Short mmCIF file of C-alpha atoms in Angstrom, two decimals:
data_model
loop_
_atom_site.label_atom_id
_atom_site.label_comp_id
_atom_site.label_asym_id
_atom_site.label_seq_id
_atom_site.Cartn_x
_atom_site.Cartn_y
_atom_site.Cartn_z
CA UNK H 1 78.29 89.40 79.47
CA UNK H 2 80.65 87.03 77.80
CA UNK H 3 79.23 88.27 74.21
CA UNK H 4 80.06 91.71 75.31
CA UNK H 5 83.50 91.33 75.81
CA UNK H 6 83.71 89.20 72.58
CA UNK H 7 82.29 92.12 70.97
CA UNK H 8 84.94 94.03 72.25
CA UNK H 9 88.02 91.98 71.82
CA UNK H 10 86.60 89.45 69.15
CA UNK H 11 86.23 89.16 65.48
CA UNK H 12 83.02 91.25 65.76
CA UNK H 13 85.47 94.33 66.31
CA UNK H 14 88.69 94.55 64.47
CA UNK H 15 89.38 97.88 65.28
CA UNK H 16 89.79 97.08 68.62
CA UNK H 17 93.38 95.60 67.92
CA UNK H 18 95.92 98.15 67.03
CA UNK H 19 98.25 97.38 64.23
CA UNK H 20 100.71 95.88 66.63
CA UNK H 21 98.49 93.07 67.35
CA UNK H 22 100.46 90.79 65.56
CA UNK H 23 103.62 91.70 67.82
CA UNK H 24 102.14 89.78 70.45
CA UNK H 25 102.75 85.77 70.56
CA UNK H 26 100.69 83.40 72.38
CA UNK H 27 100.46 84.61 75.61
CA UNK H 28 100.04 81.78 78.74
CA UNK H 29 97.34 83.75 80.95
CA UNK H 30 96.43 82.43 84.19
CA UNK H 31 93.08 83.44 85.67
CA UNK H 32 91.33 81.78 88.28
CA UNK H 33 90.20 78.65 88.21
CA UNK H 34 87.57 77.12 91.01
CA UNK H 35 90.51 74.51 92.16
CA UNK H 36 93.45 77.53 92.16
CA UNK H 37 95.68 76.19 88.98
CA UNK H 38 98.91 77.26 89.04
CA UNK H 39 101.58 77.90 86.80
CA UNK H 40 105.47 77.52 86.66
CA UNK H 41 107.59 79.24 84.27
CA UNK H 42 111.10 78.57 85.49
CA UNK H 43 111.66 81.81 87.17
CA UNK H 44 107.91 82.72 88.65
CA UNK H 45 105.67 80.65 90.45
CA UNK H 46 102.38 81.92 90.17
CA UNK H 47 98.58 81.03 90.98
CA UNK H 48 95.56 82.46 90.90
CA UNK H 49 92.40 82.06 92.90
CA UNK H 50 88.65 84.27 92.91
CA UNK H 51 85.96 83.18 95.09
CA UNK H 52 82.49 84.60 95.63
CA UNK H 53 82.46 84.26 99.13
CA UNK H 54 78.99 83.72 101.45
CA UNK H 55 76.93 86.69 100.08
CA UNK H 56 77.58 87.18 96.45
CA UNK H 57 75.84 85.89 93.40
CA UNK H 58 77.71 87.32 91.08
CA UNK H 59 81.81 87.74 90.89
CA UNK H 60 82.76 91.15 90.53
CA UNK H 61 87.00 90.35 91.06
CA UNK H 62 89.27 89.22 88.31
CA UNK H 63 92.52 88.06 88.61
CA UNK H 64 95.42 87.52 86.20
CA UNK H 65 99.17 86.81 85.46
CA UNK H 66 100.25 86.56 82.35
CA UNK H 67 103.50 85.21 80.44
CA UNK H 68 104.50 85.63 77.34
CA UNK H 69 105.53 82.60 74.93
CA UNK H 70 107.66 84.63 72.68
CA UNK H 71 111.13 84.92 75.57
CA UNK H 72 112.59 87.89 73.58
CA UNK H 73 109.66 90.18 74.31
CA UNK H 74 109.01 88.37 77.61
CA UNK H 75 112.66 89.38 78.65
CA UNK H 76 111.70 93.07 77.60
CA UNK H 77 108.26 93.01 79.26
CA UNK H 78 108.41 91.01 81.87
CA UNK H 79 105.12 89.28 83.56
CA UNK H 80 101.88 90.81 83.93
CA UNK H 81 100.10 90.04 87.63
CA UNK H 82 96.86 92.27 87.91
CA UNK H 83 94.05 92.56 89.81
CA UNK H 84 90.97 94.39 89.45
CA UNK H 85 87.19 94.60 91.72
CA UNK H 86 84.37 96.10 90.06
CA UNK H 87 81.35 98.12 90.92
CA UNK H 88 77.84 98.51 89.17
CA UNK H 89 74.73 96.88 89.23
CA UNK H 90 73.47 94.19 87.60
CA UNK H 91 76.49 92.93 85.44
CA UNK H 92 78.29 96.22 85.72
CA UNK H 93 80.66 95.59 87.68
CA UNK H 94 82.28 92.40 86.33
CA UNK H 95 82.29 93.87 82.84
CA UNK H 96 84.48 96.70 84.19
CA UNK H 97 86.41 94.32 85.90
CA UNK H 98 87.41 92.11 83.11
CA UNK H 99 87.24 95.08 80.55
CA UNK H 100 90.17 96.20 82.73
CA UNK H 101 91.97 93.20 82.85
CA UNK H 102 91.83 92.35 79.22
CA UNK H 103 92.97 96.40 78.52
CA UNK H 104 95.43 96.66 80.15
CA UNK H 105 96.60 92.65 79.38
CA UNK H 106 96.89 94.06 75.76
CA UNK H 107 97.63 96.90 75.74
CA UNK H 108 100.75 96.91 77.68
CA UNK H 109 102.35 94.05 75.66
CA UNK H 110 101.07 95.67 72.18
CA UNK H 111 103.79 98.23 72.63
CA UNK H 112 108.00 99.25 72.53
CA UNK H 113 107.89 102.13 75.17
CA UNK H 114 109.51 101.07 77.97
CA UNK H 115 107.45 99.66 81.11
CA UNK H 116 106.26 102.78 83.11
CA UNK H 117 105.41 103.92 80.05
CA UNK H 118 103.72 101.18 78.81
CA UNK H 119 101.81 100.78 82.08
CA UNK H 120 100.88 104.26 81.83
CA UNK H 121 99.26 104.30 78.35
CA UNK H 122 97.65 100.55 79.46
CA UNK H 123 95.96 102.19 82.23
CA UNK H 124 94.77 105.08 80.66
CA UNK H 125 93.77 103.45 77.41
CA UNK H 126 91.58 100.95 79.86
CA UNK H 127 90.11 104.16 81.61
CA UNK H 128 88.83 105.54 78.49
CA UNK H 129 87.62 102.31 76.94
CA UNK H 130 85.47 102.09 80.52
CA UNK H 131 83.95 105.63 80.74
CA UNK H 132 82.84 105.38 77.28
CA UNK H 133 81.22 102.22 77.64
CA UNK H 134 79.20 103.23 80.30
CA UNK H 135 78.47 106.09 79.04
CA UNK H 136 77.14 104.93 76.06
CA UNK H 137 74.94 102.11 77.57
CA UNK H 138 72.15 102.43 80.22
CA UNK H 139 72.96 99.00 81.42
CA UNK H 140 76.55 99.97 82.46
CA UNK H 141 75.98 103.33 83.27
CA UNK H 142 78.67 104.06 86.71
CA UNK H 143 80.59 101.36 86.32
CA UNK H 144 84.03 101.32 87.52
CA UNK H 145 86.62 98.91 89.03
CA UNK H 146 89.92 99.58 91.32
CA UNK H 147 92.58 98.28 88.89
CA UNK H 148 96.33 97.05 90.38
CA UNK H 149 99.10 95.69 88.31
CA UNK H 150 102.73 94.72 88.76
CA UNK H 151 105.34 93.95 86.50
CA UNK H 152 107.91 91.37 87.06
CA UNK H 153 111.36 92.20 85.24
CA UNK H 154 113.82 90.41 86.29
CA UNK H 155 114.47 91.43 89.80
CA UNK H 156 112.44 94.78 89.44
CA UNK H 157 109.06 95.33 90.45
CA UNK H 158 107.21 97.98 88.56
CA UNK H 159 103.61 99.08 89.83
CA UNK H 160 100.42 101.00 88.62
CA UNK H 161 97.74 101.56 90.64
CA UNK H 162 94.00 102.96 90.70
CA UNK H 163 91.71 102.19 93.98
CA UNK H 164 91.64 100.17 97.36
CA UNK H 165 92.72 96.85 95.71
CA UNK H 166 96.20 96.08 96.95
CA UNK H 167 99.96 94.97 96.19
CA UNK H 168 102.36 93.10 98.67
CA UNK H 169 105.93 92.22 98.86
CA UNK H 170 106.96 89.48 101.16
CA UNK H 171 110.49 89.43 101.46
CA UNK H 172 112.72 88.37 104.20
CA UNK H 173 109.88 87.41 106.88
CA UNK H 174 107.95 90.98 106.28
CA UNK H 175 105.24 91.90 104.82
CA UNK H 176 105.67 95.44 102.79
CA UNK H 177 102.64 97.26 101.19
CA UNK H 178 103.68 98.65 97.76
CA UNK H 179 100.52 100.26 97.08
CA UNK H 180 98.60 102.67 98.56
CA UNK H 181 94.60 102.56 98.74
CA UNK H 182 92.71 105.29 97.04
CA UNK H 183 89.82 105.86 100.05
CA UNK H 184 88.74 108.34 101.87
CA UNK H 185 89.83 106.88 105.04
CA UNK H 186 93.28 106.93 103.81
CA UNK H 187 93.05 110.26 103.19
CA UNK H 188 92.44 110.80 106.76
CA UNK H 189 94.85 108.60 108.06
CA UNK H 190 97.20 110.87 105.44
CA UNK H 191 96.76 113.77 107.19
CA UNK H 192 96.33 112.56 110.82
CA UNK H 193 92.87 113.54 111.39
CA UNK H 194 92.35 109.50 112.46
CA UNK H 195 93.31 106.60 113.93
CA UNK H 196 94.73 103.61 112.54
CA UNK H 197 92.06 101.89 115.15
CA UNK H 198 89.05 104.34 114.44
CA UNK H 199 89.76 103.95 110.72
CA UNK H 200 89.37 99.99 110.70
CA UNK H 201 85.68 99.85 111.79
CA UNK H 202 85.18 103.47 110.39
CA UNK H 203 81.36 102.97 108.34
CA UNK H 204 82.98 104.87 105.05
CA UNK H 205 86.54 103.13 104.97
CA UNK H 206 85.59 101.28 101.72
CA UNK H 207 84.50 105.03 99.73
CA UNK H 208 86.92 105.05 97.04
CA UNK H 209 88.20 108.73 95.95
CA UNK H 210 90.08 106.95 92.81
CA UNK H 211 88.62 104.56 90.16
CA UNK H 212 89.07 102.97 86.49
CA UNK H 213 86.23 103.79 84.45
CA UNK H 214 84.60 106.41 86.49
CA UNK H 215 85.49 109.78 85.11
CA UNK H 216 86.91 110.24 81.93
CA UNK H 217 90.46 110.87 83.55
CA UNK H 218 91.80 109.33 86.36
CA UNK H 219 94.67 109.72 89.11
CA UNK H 220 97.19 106.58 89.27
CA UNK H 221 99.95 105.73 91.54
CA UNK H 222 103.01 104.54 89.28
CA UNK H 223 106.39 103.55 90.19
CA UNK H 224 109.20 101.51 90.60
CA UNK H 225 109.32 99.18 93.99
CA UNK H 226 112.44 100.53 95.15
CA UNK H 227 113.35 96.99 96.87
CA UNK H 228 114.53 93.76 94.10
CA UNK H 229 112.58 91.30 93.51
CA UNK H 230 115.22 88.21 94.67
CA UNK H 231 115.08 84.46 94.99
CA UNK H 232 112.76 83.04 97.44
CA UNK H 233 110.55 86.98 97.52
CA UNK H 234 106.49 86.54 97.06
CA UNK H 235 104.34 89.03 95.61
CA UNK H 236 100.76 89.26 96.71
CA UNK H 237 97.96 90.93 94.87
CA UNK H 238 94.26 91.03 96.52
CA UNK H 239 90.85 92.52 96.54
CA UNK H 240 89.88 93.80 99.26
CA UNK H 241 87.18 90.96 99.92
CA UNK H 242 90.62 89.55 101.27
CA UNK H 243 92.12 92.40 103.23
CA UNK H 244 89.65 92.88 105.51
CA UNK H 245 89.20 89.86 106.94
CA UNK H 246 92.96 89.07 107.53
CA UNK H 247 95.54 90.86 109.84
CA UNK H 248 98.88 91.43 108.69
CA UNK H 249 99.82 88.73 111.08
CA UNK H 250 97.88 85.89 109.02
CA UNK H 251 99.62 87.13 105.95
CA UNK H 252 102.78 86.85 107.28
CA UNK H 253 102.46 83.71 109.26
CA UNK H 254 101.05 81.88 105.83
CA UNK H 255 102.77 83.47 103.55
CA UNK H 256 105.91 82.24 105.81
CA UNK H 257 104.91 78.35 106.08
CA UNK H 258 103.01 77.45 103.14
CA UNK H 259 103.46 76.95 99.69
CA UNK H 260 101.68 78.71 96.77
CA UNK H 261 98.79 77.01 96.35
CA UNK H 262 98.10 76.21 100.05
CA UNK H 263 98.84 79.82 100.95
CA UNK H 264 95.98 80.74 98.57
CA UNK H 265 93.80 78.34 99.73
CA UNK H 266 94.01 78.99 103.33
CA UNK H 267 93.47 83.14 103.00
CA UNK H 268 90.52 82.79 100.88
CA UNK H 269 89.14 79.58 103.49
CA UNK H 270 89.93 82.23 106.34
CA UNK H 271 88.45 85.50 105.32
CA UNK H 272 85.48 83.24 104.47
CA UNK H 273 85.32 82.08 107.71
CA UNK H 274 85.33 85.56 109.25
CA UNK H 275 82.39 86.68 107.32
CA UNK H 276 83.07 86.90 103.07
CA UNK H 277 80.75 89.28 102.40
CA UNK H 278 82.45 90.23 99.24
CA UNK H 279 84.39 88.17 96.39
CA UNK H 280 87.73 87.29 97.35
CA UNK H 281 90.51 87.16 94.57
CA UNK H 282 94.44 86.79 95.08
CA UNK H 283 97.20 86.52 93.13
CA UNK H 284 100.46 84.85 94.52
CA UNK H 285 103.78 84.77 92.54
CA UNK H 286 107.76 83.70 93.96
CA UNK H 287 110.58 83.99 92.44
CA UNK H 288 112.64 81.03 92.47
CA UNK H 289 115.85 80.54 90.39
CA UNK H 290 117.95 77.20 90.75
CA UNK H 291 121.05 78.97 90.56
CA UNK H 292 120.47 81.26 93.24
CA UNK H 293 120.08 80.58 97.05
CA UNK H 294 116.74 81.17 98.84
CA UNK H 295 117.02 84.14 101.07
CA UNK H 296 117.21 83.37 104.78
CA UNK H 297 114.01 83.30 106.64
CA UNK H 298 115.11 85.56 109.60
CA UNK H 299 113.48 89.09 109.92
CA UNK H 300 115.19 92.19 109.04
CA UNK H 301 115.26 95.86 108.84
CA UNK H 302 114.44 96.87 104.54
CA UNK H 303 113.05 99.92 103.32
CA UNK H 304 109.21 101.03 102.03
CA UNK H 305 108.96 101.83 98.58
CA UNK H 306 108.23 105.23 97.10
CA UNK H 307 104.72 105.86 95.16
CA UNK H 308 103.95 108.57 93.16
CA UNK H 309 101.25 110.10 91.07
CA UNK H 310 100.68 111.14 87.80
CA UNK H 311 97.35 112.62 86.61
CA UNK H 312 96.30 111.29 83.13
CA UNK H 313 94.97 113.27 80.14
CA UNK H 314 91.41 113.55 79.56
#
């Protein structure tokens, strides 16, 4: 599996880099590591952490966040935090998974357009490059993975979004959902033909009606959070190996009293505990400035961002 992606982003393949390639300088990239390195860069804290859990022999989840070395494009990009779970047998879905991530890694840094923009042709470049590769190989034939990025610039949050994996903002002792999960259960819930209850232990809550690499076009959620990004804020990005074994209250509670790495640590520990029957990836990140004062920890009243589609061209 390694070889293939070599193929694809080595020396073997030199078409694979556009002629921009060289615009890009020495990226630091975080991915997970079995002890949960972290990372900080003076304004983000970051770490990552993947896990199998109990049942899994084979990790499906990758997990990224990536920072530029170069600080004139990093102030123009931003950072990179992205998560993606794959599907397919054999080694299916962790090509799909880390084809994803290492798409849409390059691709969105390899170019001037703004960031929506960029995001956009990331996403849909990473589509195509999955459809096509398991359409032209047996071995990966249906792959697909969910796919969910965010982009830290400066105090903005900018978001796309394909499948159930998810994006949090913890700010101000809440816990706000920026994404939206592509399922057919949230369809439902959409439309009010079920319960928030019912829909929890419903037997088809994981069916995914959006995915990267499926279909040679895709449907994507992108936007701008519509809340900033301030001192003291933490981003959360997770698989849902992760989700579904932890109640909003954990999150907050942990999120509230821990720090980075512990926080980490201590989600992946407890969803294991409650079962793990799926690989388990997060990706924390806080903003933290020394010339700005943490926000206060007491609970307020703050809006929910906005999402919106776009469909993408075949």
């Amino acid at each position: 599996m390694k070889n293939f992606i070599k193929r694809l982003f080595g020396q073997n393949n030199p078409a694979a880099l556009p002629e921009t390639a060289e615009s890009v300088i020495e990226p630091t990239v975080l991915t997970p590591t079995p002890s949960g390195e972290s990372i900080f860069t003076g304004e983000v804290n970051a770490i990552v952490v993947s896990d199998l859990g109990n049942v899994r022999q084979n990790n499906e989840d990758t997990g990224l966040f990536v920072r530029l070395a170069d600080e004139g494009v990093r102030r123009t990009k931003g950072y990179l935090l992205l998560v993606a779970d794959g599907m397919g047998g054999h080694l299916a879905g962790e090509v799909a998974s880390q084809m994803a991530a290492e798409l849409v890694n390059r691709e969105y840094f390899q170019h001037n357009e703004n960031i929506e923009k960029s995001l956009s042709r990331a996403f849909q470049i990473a589509n195509r490059q999955i459809f096509e590769e398991a359409r032209l190989h047996d071995t990966f034939r249906g792959m697909g993975t969910t796919c969910t990025a965010i982009v830290v610039h400066e105090q903005q949050l900018y978001f796309a979004h394909v499948g159930d994996s998810r994006a949090y903002l913890f700010k101000a002792g809440q816990l706000i959902q920026i994404t939206q999960d592509h399922t057919y259960i949230q369809e439902l819930l959409r439309k009010g033909d079920i319960s928030p209850e019912a829909a929890a232990s419903h037997p088809e809550r994981n069916v995914l009606t959006q995915a990267m690499g499926t279909k040679a076009s895709v449907q994507i959620d992108l936007g701008r959070c519509i809340l900033p990004f301030d001192n003291g804020d933490r981003l959360m990005l997770c698989s849902d190996g992760l989700y579904e074994y932890c109640l909003e209250a954990d999150f907050v509670r942990i999120l509230q009293q821990q720090s980075l790495h512990d926080a980490a640590t201590e989600l992946v520990n407890l969803a294991k505990s409650r079962g793990g029957h799926d690989n388990i990836t997060i990706v924390l990140a806080e903003r933290i400035m020394a010339d700005e004062n943490p926000l206060p920890k007491e609970t307020r009243e703050i809006d929910v961002p906005f999402t919106r589609d776009i469909e993408l061209p075949q």
